Coordinates of C-alpha atoms in Angstrom, one line a residue:
M12 CA 129.7 10.8 127.1
T13 CA 125.9 10.4 126.9
Q14 CA 124.8 6.9 126.0
L15 CA 121.8 6.5 123.8
Q16 CA 120.4 3.4 122.0
T17 CA 121.3 4.2 118.3
E18 CA 120.0 2.6 115.2
I19 CA 122.2 3.0 112.2
E20 CA 121.0 2.5 108.6
I21 CA 123.1 2.4 105.4
H22 CA 121.6 3.9 102.3
S23 CA 123.0 3.3 98.8
S24 CA 121.1 6.3 97.5
L25 CA 119.8 9.6 98.8
K26 CA 116.5 8.7 97.3
S27 CA 115.8 6.7 100.5
I28 CA 116.4 9.8 102.7
T29 CA 114.2 12.9 102.5
E30 CA 115.7 16.3 101.8
S31 CA 114.1 17.7 105.0
D32 CA 115.6 14.9 107.1
W33 CA 119.1 15.3 105.7
D34 CA 119.1 19.1 105.9
L35 CA 117.7 19.0 109.4
C36 CA 121.1 17.5 110.4
A37 CA 123.4 19.0 107.7
C38 CA 122.2 22.6 107.6
P39 CA 119.1 23.4 109.7
E40 CA 119.5 27.1 108.7
A41 CA 118.6 26.2 105.1
L42 CA 115.2 24.9 106.3
Q43 CA 114.5 28.5 107.4
D44 CA 115.3 29.8 103.9
E45 CA 118.7 31.1 105.1
R46 CA 121.9 30.5 103.3
P47 CA 123.7 27.4 104.5
F48 CA 127.1 27.7 106.2
D49 CA 128.3 24.8 104.1
P50 CA 126.7 24.4 100.7
F51 CA 128.6 21.1 100.0
T52 CA 126.9 19.0 102.6
T53 CA 123.4 20.1 101.6
Y54 CA 121.0 17.5 100.2
R55 CA 120.8 19.3 96.9
F56 CA 124.6 19.3 96.3
L57 CA 125.1 15.7 97.2
K58 CA 122.0 14.7 95.2
A59 CA 123.5 16.6 92.2
L60 CA 126.5 14.4 92.3
E61 CA 124.4 11.3 92.5
N62 CA 121.8 12.3 89.9
S63 CA 124.4 13.4 87.4
G64 CA 126.4 10.1 87.6
S65 CA 129.4 11.9 89.1
V66 CA 129.3 9.3 91.9
G67 CA 128.0 5.8 91.8
G68 CA 128.2 3.4 88.8
N69 CA 131.8 3.0 87.6
T70 CA 133.1 6.2 89.2
G71 CA 134.8 4.5 92.1
W72 CA 132.6 6.4 94.6
Q73 CA 129.8 4.1 95.8
P74 CA 127.4 5.8 98.2
Q75 CA 126.8 4.3 101.6
Y76 CA 125.1 7.2 103.4
L77 CA 124.5 6.8 107.1
T78 CA 121.6 7.8 109.2
A79 CA 121.5 7.5 113.0
K80 CA 118.2 7.3 114.9
N81 CA 117.1 6.9 118.5
E82 CA 113.6 5.7 118.9
N83 CA 112.8 6.9 115.4
I84 CA 114.2 10.4 116.1
L85 CA 116.8 11.3 113.6
M86 CA 120.1 12.2 115.4
G87 CA 122.5 12.6 112.5
V88 CA 123.6 11.6 109.0
A89 CA 126.9 11.3 107.2
P90 CA 128.1 11.2 103.5
L91 CA 130.0 7.9 103.3
Y92 CA 131.4 6.2 100.2
V93 CA 133.2 3.0 99.4
K94 CA 136.2 4.1 97.3
Y95 CA 138.0 2.0 94.7
H96 CA 140.8 4.6 94.2
S97 CA 142.2 7.7 95.9
Q98 CA 141.2 10.2 93.2
G99 CA 139.1 13.3 94.0
E100 CA 140.1 13.4 97.7
Y101 CA 142.9 16.1 98.0
I102 CA 144.3 14.5 101.1
F103 CA 146.6 12.0 99.4
D104 CA 147.2 8.5 100.6
H105 CA 148.6 7.0 97.4
N106 CA 151.9 6.2 99.1
W107 CA 149.9 4.4 101.8
A108 CA 148.3 2.3 99.1
Y109 CA 151.6 1.4 97.5
A110 CA 153.1 0.4 100.8
Y111 CA 150.0 -1.6 101.9
E112 CA 149.9 -3.5 98.6
G113 CA 153.6 -3.9 98.5
A114 CA 153.4 -5.7 101.8
G115 CA 150.8 -8.1 100.3
G116 CA 147.6 -6.4 101.4
Q117 CA 144.7 -5.0 99.4
Y118 CA 144.2 -1.3 100.0
Y119 CA 141.2 -0.8 97.8
P120 CA 138.4 -0.7 98.3
K121 CA 138.4 1.6 101.4
L122 CA 135.7 3.6 103.2
Q123 CA 135.6 7.4 102.9
M124 CA 133.5 9.9 104.8
A125 CA 133.8 13.0 102.6
V126 CA 132.2 15.4 100.1
P127 CA 133.5 14.0 96.8
F128 CA 135.9 16.3 94.8
T129 CA 135.6 19.0 97.4
P130 CA 138.6 20.0 99.5
V131 CA 136.6 22.2 101.9
T132 CA 136.7 21.9 105.6
G133 CA 133.2 21.3 107.1
R134 CA 131.3 18.9 109.3
R135 CA 131.3 15.3 108.1
L136 CA 129.4 14.0 111.1
L137 CA 126.2 15.9 110.4
V138 CA 124.5 15.6 113.7
R139 CA 121.8 17.6 115.4
S140 CA 123.3 19.7 118.2
K141 CA 121.3 18.2 121.0
F142 CA 122.5 14.7 120.0
A143 CA 126.1 15.8 119.1
E144 CA 128.2 13.5 121.3
P145 CA 126.3 10.2 121.0
A146 CA 125.5 10.7 117.3
Q147 CA 129.1 11.5 116.4
S148 CA 130.4 8.4 118.2
A149 CA 127.7 6.2 116.7
L150 CA 128.4 7.3 113.2
I151 CA 132.2 6.7 113.5
A152 CA 131.8 3.4 115.3
S153 CA 129.3 2.2 112.7
A154 CA 131.6 3.1 109.8
I155 CA 134.5 1.2 111.4
K156 CA 132.2 -1.8 111.9
L157 CA 131.1 -1.6 108.3
A158 CA 134.8 -1.6 107.2
E159 CA 135.6 -4.6 109.4
R160 CA 132.5 -6.6 108.3
T161 CA 133.3 -6.1 104.6
N162 CA 137.0 -6.6 105.0
L163 CA 137.9 -3.1 103.9
S164 CA 141.5 -1.9 104.5
S165 CA 140.7 1.5 106.1
F166 CA 138.3 4.2 106.9
H167 CA 139.0 7.9 106.4
I168 CA 137.2 11.2 107.3
T169 CA 138.6 14.0 105.2
F170 CA 138.4 17.8 105.7
C171 CA 136.7 17.5 109.0
T172 CA 136.4 20.0 111.8
E173 CA 138.5 20.2 114.9
E174 CA 135.5 19.2 117.1
E175 CA 135.3 16.0 115.0
I176 CA 139.0 15.4 115.5
A177 CA 138.5 15.4 119.2
C178 CA 135.7 12.8 118.9
G179 CA 137.9 10.7 116.5
H180 CA 140.8 10.7 119.0
Q181 CA 138.5 9.3 121.7
L182 CA 137.6 6.4 119.4
G183 CA 141.2 5.7 118.4
L184 CA 141.4 7.3 114.9
M185 CA 144.7 8.8 113.7
H186 CA 144.9 12.6 113.1
R187 CA 146.4 14.0 109.9
V188 CA 147.1 17.7 109.2
G189 CA 147.4 19.3 105.8
Q190 CA 147.7 22.9 104.5
Q191 CA 145.6 25.3 102.4
F192 CA 145.7 29.0 101.8
H193 CA 142.7 31.2 102.7
W194 CA 142.0 34.9 102.5
E195 CA 140.3 36.5 105.5
D196 CA 138.7 39.9 105.8
N197 CA 140.3 42.2 108.3
S198 CA 137.5 44.9 108.3
Y199 CA 138.5 46.0 104.8
Q200 CA 136.1 48.5 103.2
N201 CA 137.0 47.4 99.7
F202 CA 139.8 45.8 97.6
D203 CA 141.9 49.0 97.7
D204 CA 141.7 49.0 101.5
F205 CA 142.9 45.4 101.4
L206 CA 145.8 46.4 99.2
L207 CA 146.9 49.0 101.7
S208 CA 147.4 46.3 104.3
L209 CA 150.1 44.7 102.1
S210 CA 153.8 45.6 101.8
S211 CA 154.5 48.1 99.0
R212 CA 156.2 45.5 96.8
K213 CA 153.3 43.1 97.0
R214 CA 150.8 45.8 96.5
K215 CA 152.5 47.0 93.3
N216 CA 152.8 43.5 92.0
I217 CA 149.1 42.8 92.5
R218 CA 148.2 46.0 90.7
K219 CA 150.5 45.1 87.9
E220 CA 148.9 41.6 87.6
R221 CA 145.4 43.0 87.5
T222 CA 146.4 45.4 84.7
Q223 CA 147.9 42.6 82.7
A224 CA 144.9 40.3 83.3
N225 CA 142.5 43.0 82.1
D226 CA 144.5 43.9 79.0
F227 CA 142.3 42.2 76.4
T228 CA 139.5 43.3 74.2
G229 CA 136.4 42.3 76.2
T230 CA 135.0 42.2 79.7
I231 CA 134.9 40.2 82.9
E232 CA 131.4 39.3 84.0
V233 CA 130.4 38.2 87.5
L234 CA 127.2 36.2 87.4
T235 CA 125.0 34.6 90.1
G236 CA 121.4 33.4 90.4
D237 CA 119.1 33.9 87.5
D238 CA 121.8 35.9 85.6
I239 CA 123.4 32.5 84.9
K240 CA 122.2 31.0 81.6
S241 CA 122.7 27.8 79.8
C242 CA 125.3 29.4 77.5
H243 CA 127.4 30.2 80.5
W244 CA 127.4 26.5 81.6
D245 CA 128.1 25.4 78.1
A246 CA 131.2 27.6 78.1
F247 CA 132.3 26.6 81.6
W248 CA 131.9 22.9 80.8
T249 CA 134.5 23.4 78.0
F250 CA 136.9 25.1 80.5
Y251 CA 136.3 22.4 83.2
R252 CA 136.7 19.5 80.8
D253 CA 140.0 20.9 79.4
T254 CA 141.4 21.5 82.9
G255 CA 140.3 18.1 84.1
A256 CA 141.8 16.3 81.1
R257 CA 145.2 18.0 81.7
K258 CA 145.2 17.4 85.5
W259 CA 143.4 14.1 86.1
G260 CA 143.0 12.5 82.7
V261 CA 139.3 12.2 83.0
P262 CA 137.1 15.0 84.5
Y263 CA 135.5 14.0 87.8
L264 CA 132.2 15.8 87.2
T265 CA 129.8 15.1 84.3
R266 CA 128.0 17.7 82.2
G267 CA 124.8 16.7 84.0
F268 CA 126.2 17.9 87.4
F269 CA 126.3 21.5 86.1
E270 CA 122.7 21.2 84.9
E271 CA 121.7 20.0 88.4
I272 CA 123.5 22.9 90.0
H273 CA 121.8 25.3 87.7
A274 CA 118.4 23.9 88.5
H275 CA 118.8 23.7 92.2
M276 CA 121.8 25.8 93.4
R277 CA 122.4 28.7 91.0
K278 CA 121.7 31.2 93.9
D279 CA 124.6 29.5 95.7
V280 CA 126.9 30.0 92.7
V281 CA 129.1 32.8 91.5
L282 CA 130.5 32.4 88.0
I283 CA 133.3 34.8 87.0
M284 CA 133.7 34.7 83.2
A285 CA 136.1 36.5 80.8
R286 CA 134.6 37.3 77.4
N287 CA 136.1 38.6 74.2
P288 CA 134.5 39.3 70.8
D289 CA 134.7 35.6 70.0
G290 CA 132.8 34.6 73.2
Y291 CA 133.7 33.3 76.6
F292 CA 137.3 32.1 76.9
A293 CA 137.9 31.7 80.7
G294 CA 135.9 31.2 83.8
A295 CA 136.0 30.4 87.6
L296 CA 133.2 28.7 89.5
N297 CA 132.6 29.6 93.2
F298 CA 130.0 28.4 95.7
V299 CA 128.7 30.7 98.4
G300 CA 128.4 29.9 102.0
R301 CA 127.0 32.0 104.9
E302 CA 130.4 33.4 105.6
T303 CA 132.7 32.1 102.9
L304 CA 133.2 32.1 99.2
F305 CA 134.5 28.8 98.0
G306 CA 136.6 28.8 94.8
R307 CA 136.2 25.4 93.1
Y308 CA 137.1 25.2 89.4
W309 CA 138.8 27.3 86.8
G310 CA 139.6 26.9 83.1
C311 CA 140.4 28.7 79.9
T312 CA 140.7 28.2 76.2
K313 CA 143.0 31.1 75.5
Y314 CA 146.0 32.3 77.5
Q315 CA 145.9 35.8 79.0
P316 CA 148.7 36.8 81.4
C317 CA 147.6 36.8 85.1
L318 CA 144.0 36.1 84.2
H319 CA 144.0 33.1 86.5
F320 CA 144.9 35.3 89.5
E321 CA 142.3 37.9 88.5
L322 CA 139.3 35.5 88.1
C323 CA 140.2 33.1 90.9
Y324 CA 141.7 35.4 93.6
Y325 CA 141.2 39.1 93.1
Q326 CA 137.6 39.0 91.7
A327 CA 136.7 36.5 94.4
I328 CA 138.0 38.9 97.1
E329 CA 136.1 41.8 95.6
W330 CA 132.8 39.8 95.5
A331 CA 133.2 38.5 99.0
L332 CA 133.8 42.0 100.4
A333 CA 130.8 43.4 98.5
A334 CA 128.6 40.5 99.8
G335 CA 129.7 40.8 103.4
L336 CA 131.6 37.5 103.5
T337 CA 134.6 37.2 105.7
R338 CA 136.6 34.5 104.0
V339 CA 137.7 33.2 100.6
E340 CA 138.9 29.6 100.2
A341 CA 140.5 29.2 96.9
G342 CA 140.9 25.4 96.7
A343 CA 143.7 23.0 97.6
Q344 CA 147.4 23.7 97.8
G345 CA 149.2 26.5 96.0
Q346 CA 151.9 28.5 97.8
H347 CA 151.7 31.1 95.0
K348 CA 148.5 32.2 96.8
L349 CA 150.6 33.5 99.7
A350 CA 151.9 36.6 97.8
R351 CA 148.3 37.4 96.9
G352 CA 147.0 37.7 100.5
Y353 CA 145.9 34.0 101.1
M354 CA 147.5 32.8 104.3
P355 CA 148.3 29.2 105.3
K356 CA 145.8 27.3 107.4
Q357 CA 145.6 23.8 108.7
V358 CA 143.1 21.3 107.4
H359 CA 142.4 18.0 109.2
S360 CA 141.5 14.4 108.5
L361 CA 141.0 11.2 110.6
H362 CA 142.1 7.7 109.6
W363 CA 141.6 4.1 110.8
V364 CA 143.5 1.2 109.3
S365 CA 142.6 -2.4 109.9
Q366 CA 146.1 -3.8 110.1
P367 CA 147.8 -2.9 113.5
N368 CA 151.4 -3.0 112.2
F369 CA 150.6 -0.7 109.3
S370 CA 148.5 1.5 111.5
D371 CA 151.5 1.9 113.9
A372 CA 153.7 2.9 111.0
I373 CA 151.2 5.5 109.7
S374 CA 150.8 6.9 113.2
R375 CA 154.5 7.6 113.4
F376 CA 154.5 9.2 110.0
L377 CA 151.6 11.4 110.8
E378 CA 153.3 12.6 114.0
A379 CA 156.3 13.7 112.0
E380 CA 154.2 15.2 109.2
R381 CA 152.1 17.3 111.7
Q382 CA 155.3 18.8 113.1
A383 CA 156.7 19.5 109.7
I384 CA 153.5 21.2 108.5
G385 CA 153.3 23.2 111.7
E386 CA 156.8 24.5 111.1
D387 CA 156.1 25.2 107.4
I388 CA 152.9 27.2 108.3
E389 CA 154.9 29.2 110.9
I390 CA 157.6 30.1 108.3
L391 CA 155.1 30.9 105.6
T392 CA 153.2 33.2 107.9
E393 CA 156.3 35.1 108.7
Y394 CA 156.9 35.6 105.0
G395 CA 153.3 36.7 104.3
P396 CA 152.6 39.7 102.1
F397 CA 151.3 42.0 104.9
K398 CA 153.2 45.0 105.9
T399 CA 154.7 45.7 109.2
I400 CA 155.0 49.1 111.0
E401 CA 158.7 49.1 110.5
V402 CA 158.4 48.6 106.8
E403 CA 155.8 51.3 106.4
E404 CA 157.8 53.9 108.4
Y405 CA 160.4 53.9 105.6
Q406 CA 158.2 53.9 102.6

C-alpha cells in the first residue's frame, strides 16, 4: 500500500470546510453540474442536517468531520460523529451496548462514520481516486486514534461499500452484514413490462393493490424541482412528524431540514403526494441519485388501503423507469417488499471495539450472523415474485 505523509484535521462544523473541497472528494461529478451518484454525502445534504439543528446540540450526533491532506493537497474527507445513543443508525447495536454496560463498561459515547438517519449504502471514506489507498487507511486509523485518545468504547462505519470493507479488514476492523430490499431494472420498458416478469399470482395482487390504493376521491401528484412549493413541505412535515412520533418518539429531523432541502436540493427530490378535496393526506419523500431513486420517508393522516405500497413502491418504480434510473432503494428492512419486486441485498458495516475480550465476543457473533443472513437471502431469493419458465408454460 502506498505510503504518504498525511495530515488529519478534525472539524466540529462544515463551516470550516469549503463546499468545493468537500465535493471534490465526495462527488466530483457534482462540480461538473452533473447529478451526484450519492446525494447523501454531498456538502449540501450534510450541511442541511447541521444548519437545521438535526445534528449537533443535544441531538446526540456531534460532528467531527475529518479531512486528510498531503502537503496541503486534499486527499479525502469523512462524515464522522460522536454518538451518545444508537438512534438513527439502522444497523443496530443496542444489544452490544446492554452487554458492554452490563459488564461494567461505558458504551456511550462512541464514534460513528455515517450519514445520519440514512440507511443507504455509499462511500464513507470520501477519497479522491488517485489517493484512494493511503487516504482510506489514514482516515480509518485517525478515527481509531481519536476513539482511543478520548476513551470512547468503539468506532463504527455503517452502510459502507465492499471496497471499504476490504480496507477495514486490513486494519483489523470487524465486518458486519445486514439486509435490505432493492428493486432493479431488468431492461423493462414500463411498469406493465415489469409486471409481466412476475408470476401470475404476484402480478394480479399488485394490480389489485394499485386499484385499492387509487380508490379515493382525489389524485396522486409526483413533484420535483420547482414544482415543489412550501405548501407541499408543510403537508409533508405533518406526515413525517406523525410517523416519527409513532416509530421513534421524537422525529429525528427538524422542520428546518426540509426548508434547507427545498432551498438547496429540490432538484434532487421527488415528492409523491396523495390529495383529496380536503388537501394532502399522504406523501413519500425520495432523493435522486445518478442511477438510483432512494425512498426515505413516508407518512399519512388518513388511512387508504394499500396507499403505502402505491406511493412508496409502485410510483417509485414508475418514476425511476421514466427517468432512466436502474434501481430503487426503499429504505431499511421490510420483507413485505419481496412480493412487490424488491429483492434482498446485503449491506455492510465495519466495527472496532476498544476492549479486546468484548471485541472477540462480537467477532464470533458477527461470523454466525453473516452466515445466517447469507442463508436467509438465499432462501428469500428462491421465494421471490419473479416467474419461471416452468410456471409460465402452464398459465
